[in-house]
XYZ file of N, CA and C in Angstrom:
570
model
N 38.855 45.752 52.324
C 38.621 44.466 51.659
C 37.590 43.603 52.393
N 37.057 44.071 53.510
C 35.992 43.393 54.248
C 34.788 43.366 53.393
N 33.960 42.237 53.660
C 32.764 42.123 52.918
C 31.729 43.140 53.371
N 30.841 43.428 52.476
C 29.821 44.424 52.769
C 28.868 43.881 53.782
N 28.491 44.732 54.785
C 27.451 44.352 55.739
C 28.117 43.627 56.952
N 29.473 43.551 56.954
C 30.123 42.884 58.100
C 31.145 43.672 58.612
N 31.177 43.942 59.889
C 32.205 44.806 60.580
C 33.438 43.956 60.734
N 34.598 44.489 60.194
C 35.930 43.760 60.412
C 36.277 43.828 61.908
N 37.106 42.902 62.318
C 37.522 42.882 63.644
C 38.499 43.983 63.858
N 38.103 44.981 64.831
C 38.965 46.115 64.979
C 40.348 45.896 65.593
N 40.570 44.679 66.101
C 41.844 44.459 66.733
C 42.983 44.285 65.682
N 42.730 43.672 64.564
C 43.784 43.507 63.658
C 43.405 43.641 62.169
N 42.141 43.531 61.847
C 41.787 43.585 60.414
C 41.683 45.040 59.885
N 41.617 45.994 60.756
C 41.551 47.424 60.344
C 43.048 47.872 60.176
N 44.068 47.219 60.533
C 45.428 47.662 60.339
C 45.882 47.241 58.922
N 46.153 48.262 58.082
C 46.442 47.897 56.580
C 47.701 47.131 56.573
N 48.731 47.327 57.353
C 49.997 46.573 57.273
C 49.703 45.135 57.638
N 49.009 44.865 58.773
C 48.791 43.520 59.230
C 47.908 42.793 58.135
N 46.909 43.510 57.658
C 45.987 42.863 56.652
C 46.766 42.545 55.406
N 47.613 43.477 54.966
C 48.476 43.168 53.838
C 49.331 42.056 53.942
N 50.023 41.936 55.138
C 50.854 40.770 55.346
C 50.105 39.492 55.424
N 48.937 39.621 55.953
C 48.058 38.346 56.068
C 47.616 37.916 54.666
N 47.179 38.870 53.809
C 46.937 38.568 52.473
C 48.001 37.946 51.688
N 49.196 38.583 51.829
C 50.427 38.035 51.169
C 50.653 36.619 51.596
N 50.519 36.372 52.897
C 50.809 35.004 53.418
C 49.825 34.010 52.768
N 48.590 34.362 52.742
C 47.616 33.475 52.143
C 47.816 33.278 50.609
N 48.175 34.353 49.934
C 48.438 34.165 48.472
C 49.593 33.220 48.294
N 50.669 33.408 49.163
C 51.814 32.590 49.069
C 51.434 31.104 49.388
N 50.525 30.913 50.408
C 50.147 29.600 50.717
C 49.331 28.920 49.572
N 48.540 29.712 48.884
C 47.786 29.116 47.729
C 48.857 28.839 46.613
N 49.761 29.629 46.368
C 50.679 29.416 45.314
C 51.513 28.203 45.656
N 51.924 28.045 46.945
C 52.596 26.903 47.361
C 51.806 25.554 47.134
N 50.555 25.671 47.453
C 49.716 24.471 47.216
C 49.614 24.129 45.752
N 49.490 25.170 44.878
C 49.456 24.951 43.397
C 50.808 24.339 42.941
N 51.874 24.911 43.432
C 53.211 24.325 43.063
C 53.350 22.928 43.611
N 52.910 22.558 44.694
C 52.986 21.262 45.216
C 52.190 20.246 44.418
N 50.921 20.629 44.129
C 50.000 19.810 43.378
C 50.561 19.516 41.957
N 50.907 20.611 41.182
C 51.317 20.356 39.857
C 52.738 19.792 39.796
N 53.570 20.327 40.720
C 55.000 19.758 40.809
C 54.959 18.347 41.219
N 54.097 17.876 42.043
C 54.026 16.478 42.487
C 53.555 15.603 41.382
N 52.648 16.128 40.537
C 52.071 15.339 39.417
C 53.255 15.223 38.366
N 53.833 16.326 37.997
C 54.812 16.283 36.875
C 56.226 15.944 37.321
N 56.524 16.018 38.583
C 57.783 15.721 39.162
C 58.901 16.564 38.584
N 58.613 17.889 38.354
C 59.566 18.793 37.763
C 59.412 20.162 38.459
N 60.570 20.947 38.364
C 60.528 22.338 38.852
C 59.731 23.161 37.909
N 59.713 22.852 36.624
C 58.944 23.727 35.730
C 57.489 23.528 35.965
N 56.998 22.290 36.296
C 55.626 22.074 36.679
C 55.219 22.800 37.917
N 56.113 22.800 38.907
C 55.870 23.515 40.169
C 55.688 24.954 39.921
N 56.523 25.544 39.040
C 56.485 26.983 38.748
C 55.226 27.321 38.032
N 54.828 26.481 37.047
C 53.622 26.710 36.424
C 52.322 26.603 37.267
N 52.436 25.566 38.196
C 51.326 25.405 39.185
C 51.210 26.596 39.990
N 52.256 27.143 40.479
C 52.258 28.356 41.389
C 51.753 29.540 40.635
N 52.237 29.674 39.375
C 51.722 30.850 38.565
C 50.208 30.747 38.254
N 49.838 29.589 37.899
C 48.370 29.313 37.595
C 47.524 29.586 38.823
N 47.953 29.094 40.019
C 47.145 29.344 41.223
C 47.209 30.768 41.607
N 48.308 31.522 41.457
C 48.401 32.895 41.716
C 47.427 33.687 40.811
N 47.415 33.380 39.523
C 46.525 34.065 38.619
C 45.067 33.750 38.865
N 44.722 32.507 39.274
C 43.354 32.255 39.584
C 42.920 32.998 40.782
N 43.755 33.072 41.818
C 43.366 33.938 43.017
C 43.199 35.373 42.647
N 44.085 35.956 41.908
C 44.095 37.287 41.529
C 42.862 37.660 40.622
N 42.621 36.866 39.593
C 41.631 37.173 38.632
C 40.190 36.868 39.206
N 40.081 36.031 40.059
C 38.858 35.787 40.671
C 38.322 36.875 41.567
N 39.201 37.731 41.926
C 38.840 38.812 42.810
C 38.514 38.367 44.288
N 39.009 37.224 44.629
C 38.704 36.620 45.922
C 39.617 37.188 46.944
N 38.935 37.708 47.940
C 39.696 38.207 49.123
C 39.933 36.881 49.911
N 41.186 36.510 49.993
C 41.511 35.253 50.605
C 41.138 35.206 52.140
N 41.256 36.344 52.774
C 41.032 36.413 54.278
C 39.460 36.234 54.412
N 38.701 37.034 53.525
C 37.249 36.819 53.674
C 36.739 35.456 53.288
N 37.464 34.853 52.344
C 37.102 33.416 51.916
C 37.413 32.470 53.017
N 38.496 32.774 53.730
C 38.857 31.841 54.786
C 37.864 31.990 55.991
N 37.383 33.127 56.261
C 36.514 33.365 57.406
C 35.093 33.172 57.030
N 34.707 32.944 55.807
C 33.381 32.745 55.462
C 32.620 31.592 56.151
N 33.255 30.427 56.226
C 32.592 29.323 56.923
C 32.279 29.642 58.464
N 33.226 30.382 59.042
C 32.944 30.748 60.419
C 31.751 31.752 60.481
N 31.658 32.662 59.511
C 30.558 33.547 59.518
C 29.242 32.875 59.250
N 29.218 31.822 58.445
C 28.005 31.076 58.110
C 27.622 30.295 59.465
N 28.552 29.769 60.131
C 28.341 29.035 61.400
C 27.758 29.987 62.441
N 28.314 31.219 62.511
C 27.844 32.211 63.476
C 26.455 32.593 63.166
N 26.176 32.903 61.869
C 24.822 33.273 61.501
C 23.812 32.173 61.843
N 24.265 30.992 61.523
C 23.354 29.799 61.698
C 23.036 29.600 63.141
N 24.058 29.795 63.982
C 23.815 29.536 65.449
C 22.939 30.614 66.101
N 23.069 31.788 65.553
C 22.343 32.958 66.113
C 21.008 33.201 65.426
N 20.703 32.417 64.416
C 19.449 32.670 63.625
C 18.195 32.450 64.520
N 18.265 31.526 65.493
C 17.056 31.374 66.375
C 16.876 32.551 67.306
N 17.930 33.356 67.578
C 17.787 34.525 68.399
C 17.457 35.787 67.634
N 17.320 35.683 66.272
C 17.064 36.868 65.447
C 15.730 37.535 65.946
N 15.802 38.844 66.096
C 14.591 39.585 66.487
C 14.400 39.539 67.941
N 15.194 38.947 68.754
C 15.026 38.965 70.209
C 15.912 39.901 70.820
N 15.768 41.139 70.570
C 16.701 42.119 71.059
C 16.057 43.090 72.005
N 14.956 42.640 72.611
C 14.322 43.437 73.605
C 14.859 43.200 75.027
N 15.118 44.325 75.703
C 15.647 44.153 77.048
C 15.249 45.354 77.905
N 14.783 45.123 79.021
C 14.306 46.170 79.964
C 15.033 45.960 81.350
N 15.682 46.975 81.833
C 16.379 46.958 83.078
C 17.291 45.763 83.199
N 18.027 45.509 82.096
C 18.961 44.350 82.174
C 18.339 43.011 82.066
N 16.993 42.959 81.912
C 16.282 41.605 81.691
C 15.915 41.470 80.275
N 16.220 40.346 79.683
C 15.865 40.100 78.262
C 14.349 39.767 78.222
N 13.679 40.322 77.265
C 12.247 40.110 77.175
C 11.978 39.247 75.907
N 11.147 38.234 76.012
C 10.759 37.438 74.826
C 9.456 38.150 74.281
N 9.595 38.706 73.139
C 8.550 39.401 72.493
C 8.432 38.852 71.068
N 7.230 38.550 70.698
C 6.936 37.956 69.338
C 6.057 38.867 68.547
N 6.391 39.223 67.395
C 5.561 39.964 66.487
C 5.042 39.044 65.431
N 3.729 38.719 65.361
C 3.213 37.813 64.372
C 2.707 38.570 63.079
N 3.043 39.871 62.996
C 2.524 40.686 61.855
C 1.256 41.425 62.122
N 0.454 41.017 63.079
C -0.759 41.776 63.452
C -0.679 42.265 64.884
N -0.161 41.468 65.784
C 0.002 41.865 67.216
C 1.456 41.530 67.743
N 1.815 42.286 68.683
C 3.029 41.997 69.503
C 2.609 41.171 70.744
N 3.351 40.154 71.033
C 3.055 39.330 72.190
C 4.312 39.248 73.053
N 4.064 39.277 74.378
C 5.173 39.212 75.353
C 4.908 37.925 76.183
N 5.925 37.269 76.480
C 5.906 35.943 77.261
C 5.540 36.338 78.688
N 4.800 35.456 79.349
C 4.435 35.637 80.720
C 5.672 35.803 81.598
N 6.634 34.870 81.400
C 7.883 34.850 82.184
C 8.622 36.190 81.999
N 8.528 36.802 80.899
C 9.191 38.079 80.701
C 8.587 39.215 81.508
N 7.242 39.124 81.599
C 6.439 40.087 82.419
C 6.867 39.899 83.887
N 6.917 38.744 84.355
C 7.246 38.413 85.774
C 8.662 38.961 86.059
N 9.637 38.693 85.152
C 11.003 39.187 85.303
C 11.070 40.709 85.389
N 10.270 41.348 84.472
C 10.362 42.780 84.328
C 9.788 43.443 85.605
N 8.644 42.909 86.072
C 7.971 43.481 87.203
C 8.387 42.931 88.524
N 9.186 41.811 88.585
C 9.660 41.246 89.787
C 8.521 40.548 90.517
N 7.548 39.936 89.837
C 6.524 39.202 90.439
C 6.748 37.725 90.558
N 6.003 37.114 91.604
C 6.085 35.701 91.713
C 4.981 35.138 90.903
N 4.886 33.774 90.784
C 3.832 33.173 90.013
C 2.436 33.580 90.537
N 1.553 33.914 89.650
C 0.176 34.397 90.096
C -0.815 33.491 89.401
N -1.729 32.881 90.152
C -2.694 32.009 89.523
C -3.791 32.793 88.782
N -3.978 34.053 89.161
C -4.997 34.903 88.521
C -4.442 35.616 87.267
N -3.354 35.214 86.800
C -2.680 35.954 85.745
C -3.648 35.921 84.435
N -4.188 34.798 84.112
C -5.002 34.708 82.922
C -6.253 35.510 83.101
N -6.851 35.509 84.266
C -8.093 36.283 84.491
C -7.873 37.752 84.302
N -6.649 38.288 84.688
C -6.287 39.699 84.543
C -6.284 40.142 83.090
N -5.933 39.183 82.246
C -5.858 39.500 80.790
C -6.859 38.690 80.013
N -8.089 38.644 80.410
C -9.152 37.870 79.739
C -9.135 38.263 78.240
N -9.220 37.167 77.429
C -9.186 37.271 75.951
C -8.016 37.976 75.333
N -6.925 38.217 76.189
C -5.776 38.871 75.655
C -4.545 38.036 75.726
N -4.683 36.777 75.978
C -3.494 35.885 76.056
C -3.654 34.680 75.099
N -2.598 34.059 74.704
C -2.571 32.865 73.892
C -1.433 31.936 74.360
N -1.653 30.682 74.099
C -0.553 29.712 74.405
C 0.361 29.726 73.304
N 1.639 29.321 73.503
C 2.657 29.341 72.499
C 2.268 28.556 71.306
N 1.648 27.412 71.438
C 1.280 26.632 70.223
C 0.260 27.308 69.341
N -0.568 28.168 69.915
C -1.514 28.947 69.148
C -0.863 30.020 68.293
N 0.274 30.449 68.659
C 1.009 31.473 67.979
C 2.070 30.817 67.039
N 2.115 29.541 67.129
C 3.159 28.701 66.315
C 4.510 28.756 66.852
N 4.655 28.915 68.112
C 5.931 29.031 68.812
C 6.102 27.694 69.568
N 7.423 27.340 69.753
C 7.719 26.171 70.586
C 7.573 26.396 72.084
N 7.332 25.339 72.755
C 7.156 25.456 74.256
C 5.759 25.554 74.672
N 5.544 25.793 75.977
C 4.212 25.757 76.530
C 3.947 27.114 77.261
N 4.749 28.160 76.857
C 4.591 29.407 77.571
C 3.308 30.130 77.239
N 2.965 31.004 78.176
C 1.730 31.871 77.967
C 2.133 33.181 77.451
N 1.461 33.697 76.328
C 1.911 34.960 75.780
C 0.739 35.962 75.868
N 0.986 37.170 76.205
C 0.056 38.195 76.463
C 0.255 39.332 75.399
N -0.765 39.981 74.908
C -0.672 40.973 74.021
C 0.025 42.153 74.671
N 1.020 42.746 73.928
C 1.758 43.842 74.592
C 0.772 45.045 74.804
N -0.239 45.183 73.907
C -1.171 46.374 74.003
C -1.936 46.170 75.262
N -2.320 44.940 75.594
C -3.076 44.603 76.889
C -2.214 44.912 78.133
N -0.904 44.489 78.039
C -0.088 44.742 79.226
C 0.150 46.273 79.380
N 0.303 46.913 78.283
C 0.489 48.425 78.341
C -0.772 49.041 78.988
N -1.950 48.575 78.593
C -3.182 49.216 79.168
C -3.288 48.816 80.581
N -2.916 47.508 81.004
C -2.992 47.054 82.465
C -2.070 47.976 83.256
N -0.828 48.273 82.733
C 0.087 49.045 83.563
C -0.452 50.503 83.732
N -1.284 50.956 82.819
C -1.828 52.238 83.004
C -2.989 52.330 84.019
N -3.712 51.187 84.038
C -4.947 51.179 84.848
C -4.772 50.516 86.216
N -3.651 49.827 86.486
C -3.463 49.120 87.727
C -3.392 50.101 88.905
N -3.732 49.725 90.145
C -3.648 50.620 91.229
C -2.244 51.132 91.482
N -1.261 50.249 91.149
C 0.175 50.676 91.438
C 0.849 51.241 90.151
N -0.027 51.966 89.383
C 0.406 52.471 88.101
C 1.487 53.501 88.226
N 1.652 54.169 89.379
C 2.594 55.181 89.552
C 3.978 54.669 90.044
N 4.086 53.370 90.224
C 5.349 52.784 90.632
C 6.371 53.046 89.480
N 7.538 53.621 89.853
C 8.430 54.063 88.765
C 8.936 52.968 87.862
N 9.052 51.710 88.319
C 9.382 50.590 87.488
C 8.239 50.332 86.484
N 7.053 50.355 86.856
C 5.914 50.112 86.002
C 5.762 51.330 84.950
N 6.093 52.534 85.411
C 6.024 53.706 84.458
C 7.116 53.508 83.465
N 8.294 53.064 83.833
C 9.417 52.901 82.877
C 9.120 51.757 81.898
N 8.511 50.679 82.352
C 8.136 49.500 81.527
C 7.097 49.930 80.575
N 6.060 50.709 81.020
C 5.021 51.140 80.116
C 5.673 52.040 79.007
N 6.473 52.987 79.402
C 7.109 53.722 78.495
C 8.001 53.007 77.454
N 8.753 51.999 77.998
C 9.569 51.218 77.131
C 8.696 50.401 76.120
N 7.642 49.768 76.569
C 6.795 49.106 75.679
C 6.186 49.963 74.547
N 5.804 51.160 75.007
C 5.250 52.121 73.987
C 6.308 52.528 72.983
N 7.423 52.993 73.434
C 8.505 53.521 72.571
C 9.179 52.539 71.813
N 9.618 51.341 72.410
C 10.426 50.422 71.715
C 9.812 49.227 71.171
N 8.562 48.994 71.544
C 7.912 47.711 70.950
C 6.688 48.136 70.075
N 5.685 48.855 70.696
C 4.459 49.041 70.030
C 4.636 50.054 68.825
N 5.229 51.243 69.068
C 5.394 52.175 67.976
C 6.246 51.690 66.773
N 7.416 51.000 67.026
C 8.095 50.422 65.858
C 7.331 49.401 65.089
N 6.480 48.642 65.845
C 5.715 47.555 65.255
C 4.625 48.186 64.369
N 4.016 49.211 64.871
C 3.017 50.045 64.104
C 3.597 50.561 62.889
N 4.858 51.193 62.957
C 5.459 51.692 61.769
C 5.842 50.619 60.717
N 6.207 49.456 61.202
C 6.527 48.347 60.304
C 5.278 47.839 59.609
N 4.133 47.832 60.296
C 2.881 47.433 59.673
C 2.389 48.463 58.671
N 2.611 49.816 58.953
C 2.187 50.816 58.034
C 2.972 50.778 56.745
N 4.288 50.326 56.817
C 5.115 50.308 55.631
C 4.573 49.204 54.727
N 4.096 48.100 55.231
C 3.678 47.004 54.448
C 2.293 47.091 53.857
């Protein structure tokens, strides 16, 4: 009974017995609310029975999964709070990488490069990537970070004197396999 596209919680929602009991409890709760509402208005047991029956029929005929309906607001909150992180799933050697795909090029944040390679701040960074970097505002991103084309970093890692350093080789392979090739396939589909 879980919604499409959402994984149910494996701890209790996959258990048919527990899920059935939870559904029955919520259906009973809805019926009790209907009985209280109509019974309170009419001040009779007959009104309470009619209210419970009407509420039970409404829940059953609407096809509403009570548990999914109950958890829907939490799902919306979760999606809303994680929306700003959407697409930021790049990670190299346990370090999260900020990579932005603007539809034409992939860009990687300078601080991500420093974390991935273990470098300290370098004043000659812009000179190393002449005409291959942009500031965040030029890409329409918040903040003041410096962004470098992933293809330029990939080429720099291949041409640098320390190109055979195992960490640099792994980073270059990662950028090629997990960033540049998927981005090229996405662009080819469009």
